[in-house]
Amino acid sequence: MSTDRSRVCHLSFGDFDAETAAGVNLVDVLGHGWDISPLRDRSFECEEDLWRIGLVAARAFIEPNRDLRHFEPELVVARGATSQERFLAFLGRH
């Protein structure tokens, strides 16, 4: 299976190239998956690579226009923090 990277994706808040739209979706899955997992009495775990790529996507998409109605300010993390901790801290999650 291949992906048409030239495709324009129409999301409710704008039109984006395929790579940006995929990044937006990854950030949503990681952030909201982590948010709701305790409500289902579960833990939300992904490989470090996904958290690291999610952070790259979040920095590219969220940072230039951080909307404080949706994302808290970035939190400081310890030097040896995992990619998951860095991703969640970027979104302002404790």
Tab-separated table of N, CA, C and O in Angstrom:
chain	number	residue	atom	x	y	z
A	1	MET	N	0.848	-1.174	0.000
A	1	MET	CA	0.000	0.000	0.000
A	1	MET	C	0.892	1.235	0.000
A	1	MET	O	1.909	1.279	0.664
A	2	SER	N	0.502	2.240	-0.745
A	2	SER	CA	1.273	3.477	-0.792
A	2	SER	C	0.391	4.656	-0.388
A	2	SER	O	-0.828	4.552	-0.344
A	3	THR	N	1.046	5.748	-0.095
A	3	THR	CA	0.356	6.956	0.327
A	3	THR	C	0.602	8.064	-0.685
A	3	THR	O	1.721	8.244	-1.141
A	4	ASP	N	-0.433	8.792	-1.012
A	4	ASP	CA	-0.298	9.939	-1.908
A	4	ASP	C	0.092	11.151	-1.061
A	4	ASP	O	-0.763	11.809	-0.464
A	5	ARG	N	1.368	11.432	-0.993
A	5	ARG	CA	1.857	12.528	-0.158
A	5	ARG	C	1.560	13.901	-0.743
A	5	ARG	O	1.751	14.908	-0.078
A	6	SER	N	1.086	13.957	-1.971
A	6	SER	CA	0.740	15.249	-2.570
A	6	SER	C	-0.699	15.639	-2.263
A	6	SER	O	-1.129	16.749	-2.576
A	7	ARG	N	-1.423	14.742	-1.646
A	7	ARG	CA	-2.840	14.954	-1.343
A	7	ARG	C	-3.040	16.069	-0.312
A	7	ARG	O	-2.258	16.220	0.611
A	8	VAL	N	-4.093	16.814	-0.480
A	8	VAL	CA	-4.487	17.820	0.507
A	8	VAL	C	-5.582	17.211	1.367
A	8	VAL	O	-6.561	16.662	0.854
A	9	CYS	N	-5.389	17.284	2.676
A	9	CYS	CA	-6.366	16.711	3.613
A	9	CYS	C	-7.190	17.839	4.218
A	9	CYS	O	-6.642	18.824	4.708
A	10	HIS	N	-8.487	17.684	4.179
A	10	HIS	CA	-9.409	18.703	4.684
A	10	HIS	C	-9.850	18.307	6.087
A	10	HIS	O	-10.619	17.370	6.258
A	11	LEU	N	-9.332	19.014	7.083
A	11	LEU	CA	-9.737	18.810	8.469
A	11	LEU	C	-10.683	19.937	8.866
A	11	LEU	O	-10.757	20.960	8.185
A	12	SER	N	-11.377	19.775	9.955
A	12	SER	CA	-12.390	20.768	10.349
A	12	SER	C	-11.797	22.154	10.616
A	12	SER	O	-12.507	23.150	10.555
A	13	PHE	N	-10.503	22.232	10.872
A	13	PHE	CA	-9.884	23.511	11.192
A	13	PHE	C	-8.887	23.969	10.137
A	13	PHE	O	-8.076	24.847	10.376
A	14	GLY	N	-8.942	23.354	8.954
A	14	GLY	CA	-8.087	23.810	7.863
A	14	GLY	C	-7.680	22.703	6.917
A	14	GLY	O	-7.986	21.536	7.139
A	15	ASP	N	-7.002	23.093	5.867
A	15	ASP	CA	-6.500	22.153	4.863
A	15	ASP	C	-5.000	21.987	5.062
A	15	ASP	O	-4.285	22.973	5.260
A	16	PHE	N	-4.537	20.731	4.983
A	16	PHE	CA	-3.142	20.439	5.268
A	16	PHE	C	-2.595	19.418	4.278
A	16	PHE	O	-3.351	18.583	3.771
A	17	ASP	N	-1.271	19.473	4.072
A	17	ASP	CA	-0.654	18.435	3.264
A	17	ASP	C	-0.749	17.115	4.049
A	17	ASP	O	-0.998	17.109	5.258
A	18	ALA	N	-0.571	16.018	3.347
A	18	ALA	CA	-0.780	14.695	3.941
A	18	ALA	C	0.121	14.453	5.150
A	18	ALA	O	-0.317	13.894	6.159
A	19	GLU	N	1.367	14.867	5.065
A	19	GLU	CA	2.298	14.630	6.175
A	19	GLU	C	1.874	15.402	7.425
A	19	GLU	O	1.900	14.862	8.532
A	20	THR	N	1.475	16.662	7.274
A	20	THR	CA	1.027	17.456	8.417
A	20	THR	C	-0.243	16.862	9.009
A	20	THR	O	-0.379	16.749	10.233
A	21	ALA	N	-1.183	16.464	8.164
A	21	ALA	CA	-2.432	15.859	8.655
A	21	ALA	C	-2.150	14.572	9.429
A	21	ALA	O	-2.763	14.320	10.467
A	22	ALA	N	-1.216	13.771	8.947
A	22	ALA	CA	-0.847	12.545	9.665
A	22	ALA	C	-0.255	12.889	11.022
A	22	ALA	O	-0.554	12.238	12.030
A	23	GLY	N	0.566	13.938	11.074
A	23	GLY	CA	1.140	14.380	12.349
A	23	GLY	C	0.083	14.863	13.316
A	23	GLY	O	0.131	14.556	14.516
A	24	VAL	N	-0.882	15.622	12.823
A	24	VAL	CA	-1.990	16.100	13.661
A	24	VAL	C	-2.752	14.911	14.245
A	24	VAL	O	-3.064	14.872	15.442
A	25	ASN	N	-3.034	13.924	13.413
A	25	ASN	CA	-3.752	12.739	13.881
A	25	ASN	C	-2.939	11.956	14.912
A	25	ASN	O	-3.488	11.457	15.892
A	26	LEU	N	-1.623	11.842	14.712
A	26	LEU	CA	-0.781	11.146	15.677
A	26	LEU	C	-0.791	11.860	17.023
A	26	LEU	O	-0.928	11.226	18.066
A	27	VAL	N	-0.674	13.183	17.002
A	27	VAL	CA	-0.713	13.957	18.249
A	27	VAL	C	-2.043	13.728	18.966
A	27	VAL	O	-2.076	13.527	20.184
A	28	ASP	N	-3.141	13.722	18.229
A	28	ASP	CA	-4.457	13.474	18.824
A	28	ASP	C	-4.534	12.089	19.457
A	28	ASP	O	-5.001	11.939	20.589
A	29	VAL	N	-4.089	11.077	18.738
A	29	VAL	CA	-4.160	9.705	19.262
A	29	VAL	C	-3.312	9.563	20.522
A	29	VAL	O	-3.767	9.007	21.530
A	30	LEU	N	-2.091	10.072	20.488
A	30	LEU	CA	-1.217	9.946	21.653
A	30	LEU	C	-1.752	10.742	22.845
A	30	LEU	O	-1.844	10.217	23.960
A	31	GLY	N	-2.107	11.994	22.614
A	31	GLY	CA	-2.580	12.841	23.707
A	31	GLY	C	-3.892	12.367	24.294
A	31	GLY	O	-4.023	12.172	25.510
A	32	HIS	N	-4.881	12.130	23.452
A	32	HIS	CA	-6.197	11.730	23.952
A	32	HIS	C	-6.212	10.281	24.423
A	32	HIS	O	-6.931	9.944	25.373
A	33	GLY	N	-5.419	9.427	23.786
A	33	GLY	CA	-5.309	8.051	24.266
A	33	GLY	C	-4.776	8.013	25.685
A	33	GLY	O	-5.284	7.295	26.546
A	34	TRP	N	-3.758	8.818	25.941
A	34	TRP	CA	-3.198	8.903	27.294
A	34	TRP	C	-4.212	9.524	28.259
A	34	TRP	O	-4.357	9.069	29.390
A	35	ASP	N	-4.929	10.560	27.792
A	35	ASP	CA	-5.921	11.233	28.643
A	35	ASP	C	-7.003	10.287	29.133
A	35	ASP	O	-7.387	10.332	30.301
A	36	ILE	N	-7.532	9.478	28.239
A	36	ILE	CA	-8.704	8.671	28.613
A	36	ILE	C	-8.363	7.289	29.159
A	36	ILE	O	-9.232	6.626	29.712
A	37	SER	N	-7.124	6.854	29.028
A	37	SER	CA	-6.797	5.496	29.484
A	37	SER	C	-7.103	5.265	30.964
A	37	SER	O	-7.630	4.196	31.309
A	38	PRO	N	-6.865	6.208	31.875
A	38	PRO	CA	-7.229	5.949	33.273
A	38	PRO	C	-8.740	5.806	33.485
A	38	PRO	O	-9.184	5.095	34.387
A	39	LEU	N	-9.527	6.453	32.643
A	39	LEU	CA	-10.978	6.355	32.770
A	39	LEU	C	-11.468	4.954	32.453
A	39	LEU	O	-12.520	4.536	32.931
A	40	ARG	N	-10.718	4.240	31.632
A	40	ARG	CA	-11.065	2.867	31.257
A	40	ARG	C	-10.285	1.870	32.102
A	40	ARG	O	-10.284	0.687	31.827
A	41	ASP	N	-9.596	2.383	33.152
A	41	ASP	CA	-8.786	1.552	34.033
A	41	ASP	C	-7.720	0.783	33.252
A	41	ASP	O	-7.512	-0.404	33.453
A	42	ARG	N	-7.101	1.489	32.330
A	42	ARG	CA	-6.080	0.899	31.460
A	42	ARG	C	-4.853	1.803	31.462
A	42	ARG	O	-4.913	2.957	31.862
A	43	SER	N	-3.778	1.290	30.938
A	43	SER	CA	-2.610	2.135	30.698
A	43	SER	C	-2.441	2.271	29.190
A	43	SER	O	-2.773	1.355	28.440
A	44	PHE	N	-1.976	3.407	28.753
A	44	PHE	CA	-1.789	3.671	27.331
A	44	PHE	C	-0.295	3.650	27.057
A	44	PHE	O	0.440	4.503	27.532
A	45	GLU	N	0.142	2.661	26.316
A	45	GLU	CA	1.563	2.522	26.061
A	45	GLU	C	1.831	2.411	24.573
A	45	GLU	O	1.096	1.747	23.849
A	46	CYS	N	2.880	3.090	24.142
A	46	CYS	CA	3.328	3.048	22.754
A	46	CYS	C	4.847	2.958	22.773
A	46	CYS	O	5.494	3.303	23.760
A	47	GLU	N	5.412	2.569	21.654
A	47	GLU	CA	6.859	2.529	21.535
A	47	GLU	C	7.435	3.942	21.600
A	47	GLU	O	6.794	4.909	21.192
A	48	GLU	N	8.659	4.027	22.098
A	48	GLU	CA	9.323	5.326	22.234
A	48	GLU	C	9.366	6.093	20.912
A	48	GLU	O	9.231	7.307	20.901
A	49	ASP	N	9.552	5.373	19.807
A	49	ASP	CA	9.615	6.038	18.496
A	49	ASP	C	8.353	6.834	18.207
A	49	ASP	O	8.415	7.935	17.659
A	50	LEU	N	7.187	6.287	18.561
A	50	LEU	CA	5.928	7.000	18.305
A	50	LEU	C	5.826	8.264	19.139
A	50	LEU	O	5.379	9.307	18.652
A	51	TRP	N	6.225	8.181	20.402
A	51	TRP	CA	6.197	9.377	21.252
A	51	TRP	C	7.163	10.430	20.713
A	51	TRP	O	6.845	11.623	20.685
A	52	ARG	N	8.344	9.996	20.255
A	52	ARG	CA	9.341	10.927	19.724
A	52	ARG	C	8.830	11.594	18.445
A	52	ARG	O	8.933	12.810	18.281
A	53	ILE	N	8.253	10.817	17.541
A	53	ILE	CA	7.704	11.382	16.305
A	53	ILE	C	6.512	12.286	16.628
A	53	ILE	O	6.336	13.342	16.027
A	54	GLY	N	5.704	11.882	17.594
A	54	GLY	CA	4.582	12.711	18.023
A	54	GLY	C	5.037	14.059	18.543
A	54	GLY	O	4.418	15.092	18.268
A	55	LEU	N	6.152	14.064	19.275
A	55	LEU	CA	6.679	15.328	19.792
A	55	LEU	C	7.162	16.223	18.654
A	55	LEU	O	6.910	17.428	18.652
A	56	VAL	N	7.818	15.635	17.667
A	56	VAL	CA	8.262	16.414	16.500
A	56	VAL	C	7.040	17.035	15.807
A	56	VAL	O	7.035	18.224	15.462
A	57	ALA	N	5.996	16.234	15.618
A	57	ALA	CA	4.771	16.732	14.976
A	57	ALA	C	4.118	17.819	15.820
A	57	ALA	O	3.667	18.840	15.294
A	58	ALA	N	4.062	17.611	17.127
A	58	ALA	CA	3.437	18.599	18.016
A	58	ALA	C	4.202	19.916	17.984
A	58	ALA	O	3.599	20.988	17.923
A	59	ARG	N	5.513	19.830	18.013
A	59	ARG	CA	6.317	21.062	17.965
A	59	ARG	C	6.098	21.815	16.651
A	59	ARG	O	6.003	23.036	16.634
A	60	ALA	N	5.982	21.083	15.569
A	60	ALA	CA	5.801	21.719	14.260
A	60	ALA	C	4.422	22.338	14.123
A	60	ALA	O	4.274	23.416	13.539
A	61	PHE	N	3.404	21.682	14.661
A	61	PHE	CA	2.037	22.145	14.445
A	61	PHE	C	1.517	23.045	15.563
A	61	PHE	O	0.870	24.051	15.302
A	62	ILE	N	1.802	22.697	16.795
A	62	ILE	CA	1.225	23.418	17.935
A	62	ILE	C	2.044	24.650	18.313
A	62	ILE	O	1.489	25.712	18.580
A	63	GLU	N	3.351	24.499	18.358
A	63	GLU	CA	4.194	25.562	18.904
A	63	GLU	C	4.009	26.923	18.252
A	63	GLU	O	3.895	27.920	18.957
A	64	PRO	N	3.932	27.016	16.945
A	64	PRO	CA	3.810	28.357	16.355
A	64	PRO	C	2.521	29.088	16.754
A	64	PRO	O	2.485	30.304	16.774
A	65	ASN	N	1.474	28.356	17.078
A	65	ASN	CA	0.169	28.967	17.370
A	65	ASN	C	-0.491	28.313	18.575
A	65	ASN	O	-1.681	28.037	18.545
A	66	ARG	N	0.258	28.050	19.630
A	66	ARG	CA	-0.294	27.337	20.789
A	66	ARG	C	-1.559	28.029	21.287
A	66	ARG	O	-1.551	29.195	21.647
A	67	ASP	N	-2.652	27.298	21.279
A	67	ASP	CA	-3.948	27.801	21.737
A	67	ASP	C	-4.157	27.307	23.161
A	67	ASP	O	-4.347	26.117	23.391
A	68	LEU	N	-4.101	28.221	24.120
A	68	LEU	CA	-4.186	27.838	25.526
A	68	LEU	C	-5.565	27.304	25.923
A	68	LEU	O	-5.734	26.791	27.021
A	69	ARG	N	-6.527	27.383	25.013
A	69	ARG	CA	-7.814	26.739	25.290
A	69	ARG	C	-7.711	25.230	25.101
A	69	ARG	O	-8.527	24.484	25.621
A	70	HIS	N	-6.704	24.794	24.343
A	70	HIS	CA	-6.542	23.375	24.032
A	70	HIS	C	-5.298	22.758	24.647
A	70	HIS	O	-5.284	21.568	24.941
A	71	PHE	N	-4.245	23.547	24.805
A	71	PHE	CA	-2.975	23.038	25.320
A	71	PHE	C	-2.450	23.959	26.400
A	71	PHE	O	-2.351	25.165	26.191
A	72	GLU	N	-2.080	23.389	27.521
A	72	GLU	CA	-1.446	24.160	28.588
A	72	GLU	C	-0.033	24.537	28.137
A	72	GLU	O	0.500	23.957	27.187
A	73	PRO	N	0.594	25.478	28.836
A	73	PRO	CA	1.993	25.783	28.510
A	73	PRO	C	2.874	24.545	28.728
A	73	PRO	O	2.560	23.686	29.553
A	74	GLU	N	3.956	24.488	27.996
A	74	GLU	CA	4.879	23.355	28.112
A	74	GLU	C	5.453	23.283	29.523
A	74	GLU	O	5.801	24.302	30.121
A	75	LEU	N	5.557	22.085	30.045
A	75	LEU	CA	6.135	21.846	31.367
A	75	LEU	C	7.609	21.480	31.229
A	75	LEU	O	8.028	20.933	30.210
A	76	VAL	N	8.370	21.752	32.257
A	76	VAL	CA	9.787	21.395	32.281
A	76	VAL	C	9.901	19.923	32.671
A	76	VAL	O	9.191	19.458	33.559
A	77	VAL	N	10.776	19.202	31.988
A	77	VAL	CA	11.007	17.793	32.309
A	77	VAL	C	12.451	17.597	32.743
A	77	VAL	O	13.320	18.404	32.429
A	78	ALA	N	12.690	16.498	33.436
A	78	ALA	CA	14.037	16.155	33.888
A	78	ALA	C	14.920	15.818	32.695
A	78	ALA	O	14.434	15.416	31.629
A	79	ARG	N	16.191	15.932	32.861
A	79	ARG	CA	17.155	15.678	31.796
A	79	ARG	C	16.983	14.290	31.189
A	79	ARG	O	17.043	14.130	29.987
A	80	GLY	N	16.740	13.265	31.959
A	80	GLY	CA	16.625	11.898	31.455
A	80	GLY	C	15.196	11.478	31.139
A	80	GLY	O	14.904	10.282	31.078
A	81	ALA	N	14.317	12.433	30.900
A	81	ALA	CA	12.901	12.109	30.651
A	81	ALA	C	12.743	11.255	29.396
A	81	ALA	O	13.494	11.389	28.435
A	82	THR	N	11.744	10.392	29.427
A	82	THR	CA	11.447	9.551	28.268
A	82	THR	C	10.777	10.397	27.183
A	82	THR	O	10.314	11.515	27.438
A	83	SER	N	10.688	9.836	25.997
A	83	SER	CA	9.988	10.525	24.906
A	83	SER	C	8.524	10.746	25.264
A	83	SER	O	7.949	11.786	24.939
A	84	GLN	N	7.922	9.787	25.948
A	84	GLN	CA	6.527	9.940	26.376
A	84	GLN	C	6.399	11.109	27.345
A	84	GLN	O	5.506	11.957	27.193
A	85	GLU	N	7.289	11.188	28.323
A	85	GLU	CA	7.238	12.285	29.288
A	85	GLU	C	7.458	13.631	28.603
A	85	GLU	O	6.782	14.610	28.920
A	86	ARG	N	8.358	13.668	27.635
A	86	ARG	CA	8.616	14.918	26.911
A	86	ARG	C	7.408	15.335	26.067
A	86	ARG	O	7.032	16.504	26.022
A	87	PHE	N	6.786	14.360	25.408
A	87	PHE	CA	5.592	14.641	24.605
A	87	PHE	C	4.483	15.198	25.495
A	87	PHE	O	3.888	16.235	25.194
A	88	LEU	N	4.179	14.495	26.571
A	88	LEU	CA	3.093	14.915	27.461
A	88	LEU	C	3.386	16.266	28.091
A	88	LEU	O	2.483	17.107	28.215
A	89	ALA	N	4.637	16.513	28.471
A	89	ALA	CA	5.006	17.801	29.037
A	89	ALA	C	4.856	18.923	28.019
A	89	ALA	O	4.421	20.022	28.353
A	90	PHE	N	5.155	18.631	26.760
A	90	PHE	CA	4.975	19.634	25.712
A	90	PHE	C	3.517	20.058	25.612
A	90	PHE	O	3.201	21.220	25.381
A	91	LEU	N	2.612	19.090	25.774
A	91	LEU	CA	1.183	19.396	25.715
A	91	LEU	C	0.660	20.002	27.015
A	91	LEU	O	-0.507	20.376	27.094
A	92	GLY	N	1.515	20.063	28.030
A	92	GLY	CA	1.103	20.621	29.319
A	92	GLY	C	0.444	19.606	30.229
A	92	GLY	O	-0.203	19.974	31.206
A	93	ARG	N	0.623	18.324	29.927
A	93	ARG	CA	0.037	17.257	30.753
A	93	ARG	C	0.967	16.938	31.913
A	93	ARG	O	2.168	16.854	31.761
A	94	HIS	N	0.402	16.745	33.083
A	94	HIS	CA	1.183	16.393	34.299
A	94	HIS	C	1.334	14.903	34.397
A	94	HIS	O	0.463	14.151	34.154
